[in-house]
Tab-separated table of C-alpha atoms in Angstrom:
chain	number	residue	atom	x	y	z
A	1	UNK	CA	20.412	23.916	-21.431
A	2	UNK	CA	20.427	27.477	-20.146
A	3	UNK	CA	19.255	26.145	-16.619
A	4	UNK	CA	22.623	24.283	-16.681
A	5	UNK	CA	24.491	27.101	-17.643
A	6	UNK	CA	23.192	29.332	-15.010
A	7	UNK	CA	23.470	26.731	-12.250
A	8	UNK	CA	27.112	26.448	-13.530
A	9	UNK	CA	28.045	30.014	-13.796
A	10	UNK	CA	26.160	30.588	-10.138
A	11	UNK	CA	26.895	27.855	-8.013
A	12	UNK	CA	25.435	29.908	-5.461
A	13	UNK	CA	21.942	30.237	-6.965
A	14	UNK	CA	18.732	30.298	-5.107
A	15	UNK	CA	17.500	26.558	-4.365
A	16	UNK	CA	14.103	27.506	-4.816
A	17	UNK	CA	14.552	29.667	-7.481
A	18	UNK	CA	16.531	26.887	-9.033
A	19	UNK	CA	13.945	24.466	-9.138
A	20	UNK	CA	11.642	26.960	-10.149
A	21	UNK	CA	13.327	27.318	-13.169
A	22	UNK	CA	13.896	23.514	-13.930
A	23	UNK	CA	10.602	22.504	-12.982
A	24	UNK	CA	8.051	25.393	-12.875
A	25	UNK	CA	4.586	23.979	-12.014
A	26	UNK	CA	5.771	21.081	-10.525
A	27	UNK	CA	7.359	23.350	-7.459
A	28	UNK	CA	4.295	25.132	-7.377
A	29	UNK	CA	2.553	21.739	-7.279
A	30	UNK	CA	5.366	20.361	-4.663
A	31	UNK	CA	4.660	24.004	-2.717
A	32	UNK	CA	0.643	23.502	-2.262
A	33	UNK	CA	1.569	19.786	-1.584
A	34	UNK	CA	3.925	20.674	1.326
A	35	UNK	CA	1.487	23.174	2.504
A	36	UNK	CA	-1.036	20.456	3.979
A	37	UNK	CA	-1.134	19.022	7.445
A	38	UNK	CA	1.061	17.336	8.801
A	39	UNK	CA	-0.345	13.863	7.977
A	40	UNK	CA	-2.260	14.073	5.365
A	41	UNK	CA	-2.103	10.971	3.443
A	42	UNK	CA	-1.915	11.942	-0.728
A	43	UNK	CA	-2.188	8.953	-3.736
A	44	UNK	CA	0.458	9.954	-5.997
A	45	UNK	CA	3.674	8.687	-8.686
A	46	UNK	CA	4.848	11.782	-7.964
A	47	UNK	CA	8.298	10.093	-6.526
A	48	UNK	CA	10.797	13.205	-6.013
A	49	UNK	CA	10.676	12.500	-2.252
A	50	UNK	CA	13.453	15.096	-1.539
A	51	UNK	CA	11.189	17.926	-2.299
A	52	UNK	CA	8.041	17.069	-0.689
A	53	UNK	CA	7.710	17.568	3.110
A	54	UNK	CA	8.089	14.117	4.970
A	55	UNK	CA	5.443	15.034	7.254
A	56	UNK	CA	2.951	14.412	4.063
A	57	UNK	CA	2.263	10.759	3.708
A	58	UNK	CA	2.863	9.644	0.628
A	59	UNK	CA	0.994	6.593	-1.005
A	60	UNK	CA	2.447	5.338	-4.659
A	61	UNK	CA	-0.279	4.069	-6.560
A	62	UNK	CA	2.031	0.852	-7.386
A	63	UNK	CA	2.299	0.166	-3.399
A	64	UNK	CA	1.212	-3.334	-2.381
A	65	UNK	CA	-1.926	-1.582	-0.158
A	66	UNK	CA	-2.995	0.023	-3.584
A	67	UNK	CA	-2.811	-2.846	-5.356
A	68	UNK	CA	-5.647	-4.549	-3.996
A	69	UNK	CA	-7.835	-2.227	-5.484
A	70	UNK	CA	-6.596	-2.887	-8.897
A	71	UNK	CA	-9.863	-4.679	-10.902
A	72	UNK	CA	-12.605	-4.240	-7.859
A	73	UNK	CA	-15.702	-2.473	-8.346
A	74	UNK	CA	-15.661	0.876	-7.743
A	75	UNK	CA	-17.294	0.775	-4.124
A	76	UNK	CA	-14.476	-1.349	-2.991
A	77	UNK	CA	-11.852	0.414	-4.894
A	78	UNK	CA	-13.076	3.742	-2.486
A	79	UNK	CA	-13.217	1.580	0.587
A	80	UNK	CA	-9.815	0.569	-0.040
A	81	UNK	CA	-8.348	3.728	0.013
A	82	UNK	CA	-10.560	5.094	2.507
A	83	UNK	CA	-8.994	2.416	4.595
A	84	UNK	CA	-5.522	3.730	3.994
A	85	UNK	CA	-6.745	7.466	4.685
A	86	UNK	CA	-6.152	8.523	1.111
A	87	UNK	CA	-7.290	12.421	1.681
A	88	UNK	CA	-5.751	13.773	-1.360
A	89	UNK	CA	-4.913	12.297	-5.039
A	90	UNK	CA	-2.147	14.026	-6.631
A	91	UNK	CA	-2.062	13.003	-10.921
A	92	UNK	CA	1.169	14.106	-12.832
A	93	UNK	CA	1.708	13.471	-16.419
A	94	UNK	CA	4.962	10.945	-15.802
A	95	UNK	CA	2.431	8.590	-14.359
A	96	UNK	CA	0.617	7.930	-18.045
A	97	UNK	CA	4.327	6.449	-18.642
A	98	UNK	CA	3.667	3.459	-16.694
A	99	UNK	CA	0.429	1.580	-17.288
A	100	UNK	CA	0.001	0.017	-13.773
A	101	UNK	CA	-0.774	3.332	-12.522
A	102	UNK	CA	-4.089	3.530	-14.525
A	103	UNK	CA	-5.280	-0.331	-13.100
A	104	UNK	CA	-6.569	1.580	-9.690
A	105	UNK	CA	-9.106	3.412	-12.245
A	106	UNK	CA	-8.577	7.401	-10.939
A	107	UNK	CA	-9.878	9.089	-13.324
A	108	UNK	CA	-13.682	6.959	-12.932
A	109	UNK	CA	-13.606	7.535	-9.408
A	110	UNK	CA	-13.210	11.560	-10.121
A	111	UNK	CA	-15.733	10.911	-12.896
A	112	UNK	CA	-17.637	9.155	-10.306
A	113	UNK	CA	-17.770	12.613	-7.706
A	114	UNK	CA	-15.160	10.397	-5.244
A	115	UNK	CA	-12.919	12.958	-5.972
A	116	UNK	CA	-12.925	16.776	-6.828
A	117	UNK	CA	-10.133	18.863	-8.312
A	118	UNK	CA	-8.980	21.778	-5.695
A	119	UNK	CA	-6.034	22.697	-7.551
A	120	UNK	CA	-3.950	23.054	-11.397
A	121	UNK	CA	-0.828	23.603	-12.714
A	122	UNK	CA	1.366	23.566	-15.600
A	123	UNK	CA	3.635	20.784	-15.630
A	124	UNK	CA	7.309	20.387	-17.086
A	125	UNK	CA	6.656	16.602	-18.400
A	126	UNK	CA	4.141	15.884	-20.919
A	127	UNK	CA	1.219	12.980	-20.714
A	128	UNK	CA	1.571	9.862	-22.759
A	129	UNK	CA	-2.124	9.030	-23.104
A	130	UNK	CA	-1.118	6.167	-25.767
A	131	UNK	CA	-4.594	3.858	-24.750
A	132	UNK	CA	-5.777	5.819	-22.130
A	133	UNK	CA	-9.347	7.050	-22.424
A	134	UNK	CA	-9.455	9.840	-19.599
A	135	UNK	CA	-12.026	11.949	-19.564
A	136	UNK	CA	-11.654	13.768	-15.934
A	137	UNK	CA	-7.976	13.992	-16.131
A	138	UNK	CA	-6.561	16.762	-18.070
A	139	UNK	CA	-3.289	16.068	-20.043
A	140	UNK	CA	0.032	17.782	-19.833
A	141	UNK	CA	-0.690	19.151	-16.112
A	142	UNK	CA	-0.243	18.658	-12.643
A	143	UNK	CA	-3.733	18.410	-10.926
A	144	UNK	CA	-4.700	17.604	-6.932
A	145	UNK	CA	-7.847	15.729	-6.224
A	146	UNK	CA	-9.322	16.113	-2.858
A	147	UNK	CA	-10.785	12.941	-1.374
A	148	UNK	CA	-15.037	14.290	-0.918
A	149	UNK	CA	-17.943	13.017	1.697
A	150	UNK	CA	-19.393	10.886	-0.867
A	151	UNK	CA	-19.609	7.406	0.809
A	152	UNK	CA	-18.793	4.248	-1.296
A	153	UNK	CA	-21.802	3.148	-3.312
């Protein structure tokens, strides 16, 4: 590609400006990501742990923890991650890929006002919805959920 070709003719390039060009949104995502407090737990696939800060905590939503939330009502789904201090939910389009990652239910819970969207972007992989009914979740992007008040049900 012409990314490759640039990285090879400038092996000096930019790092940032790099990525920026292989990934577009995504960096922007990683950016707003890495730009929370130190702490802050987020619910993600997103697994390209070299680029996100380490002082974010990340949660997969394959991790043993998550997993007991897989088929529980909804209530109990919440108090589950409340319990692990999910704050943030981050969805990217690679995660449609692997069907496990729809079992914790996300896009009911953001349905449900558990979550609220706080920010968008354009992302450089595509959704495979293939027997996915979302209706919250917007295909083809990169969106962060913020954890709100409302108290499990």
């Amino acid at each position: 590609s012409q990314v490759g070709l640039t990285a090879i003719r400038n092996l000096f390039i930019d790092r940032d400006l790099f990525y920026r060009m292989e990934f577009d949104g995504d960096m922007t995502m990683i950016q707003q990501i890495n730009a929370l407090a130190p702490g802050t737990v987020v619910l993600t696939h997103e697994n390209r742990h070299l680029l996100l800060d380490p002082k974010i905590k990340i949660v997969h939503l394959d991790d043993w923890d998550v997993q007991k939330a897989y088929g529980k009502l909804l209530s109990e789904r919440v108090r589950i991650l409340d319990s692990l201090g999910i704050k943030y939910y981050l969805y990217i389009p690679n995660e449609d890929k692997h069907r496990a990652n729809s079992w914790l239910g996300m896009d009911e819970l953001i349905e449900a006002g558990y979550f609220r969207e706080v920010f968008r972007t354009d992302s450089s992989g595509k959704s495979w919805r293939d027997g996915l009914n979302y209706r919250e979740i917007p295909p083809d992007k990169n969106v962060l959920y913020r954890r709100t008040s409302k108290p499990p049900a």
